[in-house]
């Protein structure tokens, strides 16, 4: 297996809107990130991934780009971004940006032109049809919107303010490649490619076979993993990535594990790695849609573990993957896979041990390193996320059960992971001097960086130890095989092994005590304070043994 810096990297994901506000307008910004570089550095991470910072009307918090070549005013200026890149690099930290190539904002000049007339030179930059099909948008409601000006419908797999780009059209692809090269020439270290598995659609746009509660159908098999996906990825590689020492990670919903090697296999020259999502839907749904499904879906650690094994065996012999337990699109990991009440510290640190002993490039989402939990807002007015708000509106329009809808939002809304970073127990958790754009999670009084810093038992210090441990033992932990030993009754035991160098990891993902009588020469990590190996495992205990 070829060794690369991006395989060994631990990536810290920053959601700029919620990280740190430097000017009191209640919105996190680039200067705020600059203020916190030491914090990022002390964590021991290698790479920062920034969610989109381009100019945007913010219908989907920056994932609706109206100008790829300038920085969103809320976040600062291009000079601020340049300064952030230089300052991170000085500390030896790399930076990757979020590349949204599947769609733009409906305020992008290309779309403003495109909707003008059927013979506008930009018409084919987007997907226009006389008649819509029955696809449901991933953000609820139909995936097509009628535009009066020209009497046709345009496609938007996400919100109606996010029209899909038409990759079939060569001039559009050329513009995108130029833009990608502009950013790479600036010296950034790579990209996370948003919704990249959606860029090629089935040429006939067939209706989905079955329709659901809203009269719409799941068209994912027709708009994900389409027939020209590999052609386009390869072209993107040839035109932009080839010859550069960068990392690329694609968000690849809808590409089955059996096919993933065709994207990440080294000889394919497409992407370095992907984010797979099956494990992130384990408690949410069977079909990739988030809402309108009973929660929680029954799941087990055995199932979660078998998903991980399946994906890891699918990338043989020379592909690579990433691994993560949270990001800006999912509720907080400690609330889903741990216990965010009585055992918050224990379960958050156990999840950290799990995360940082998995194969693949590891991604940590801001706030998880201090054990931030779901905000569970109970008033629809407190929600900001377009997906959540759209869902609530749909239920309301259709006369559905609004109480049940609110319960779903509390558990599944993306806003759970988007509340401001909790720096201190003081005003607004030290996030802003002003009024935050989204409410804080009231937990900040007990869960914050200031209280955890220097306390060896804290979630934060455990993350630091584990990141350092992953670096020290990178042969087994980064490059080693994943060996499942037991995944029964809540007792999880697996090993990572590389040419005889082996670590064993033992987790108790439950709030019960479990008998334990294995012998090891040394304990490299324990999330409880114990000088010797215990004879039973405490709730959410995690051990790394040699
Ligand atoms: C990706 C992003 C998500 C965004 C969507 C549309 O899934 O991670 O936040 O809403 O794409 O761009
Ligand atoms: Ca600000």
XYZ file of C-alpha atoms and ligand atoms in Angstrom, residues 60 63 100 103 139 158 162 192 194-195 251 328-329 414 418, ligand 1:
27
model
C -28.578 26.546 2.083
C -24.156 25.526 -0.677
C -20.046 22.582 -5.038
C -25.627 23.137 -8.648
C -34.921 18.813 0.394
C -31.940 20.183 -3.670
C -30.269 25.501 -6.132
C -14.177 18.145 -0.533
C -20.088 18.284 -2.558
C -22.796 15.942 -3.878
C -19.383 13.109 -1.086
C -22.899 19.526 9.312
C -25.553 17.292 7.708
C -29.123 19.218 10.584
C -25.003 23.747 13.488
C -24.270 18.295 0.548
C -23.887 19.196 1.689
C -25.137 19.753 2.294
C -25.848 20.539 1.242
C -26.110 19.709 -0.007
C -26.512 20.562 -1.150
O -24.966 17.189 0.948
O -23.094 18.535 2.614
O -24.912 20.527 3.422
O -27.064 21.006 1.757
O -24.973 19.007 -0.417
O -25.423 21.330 -1.583
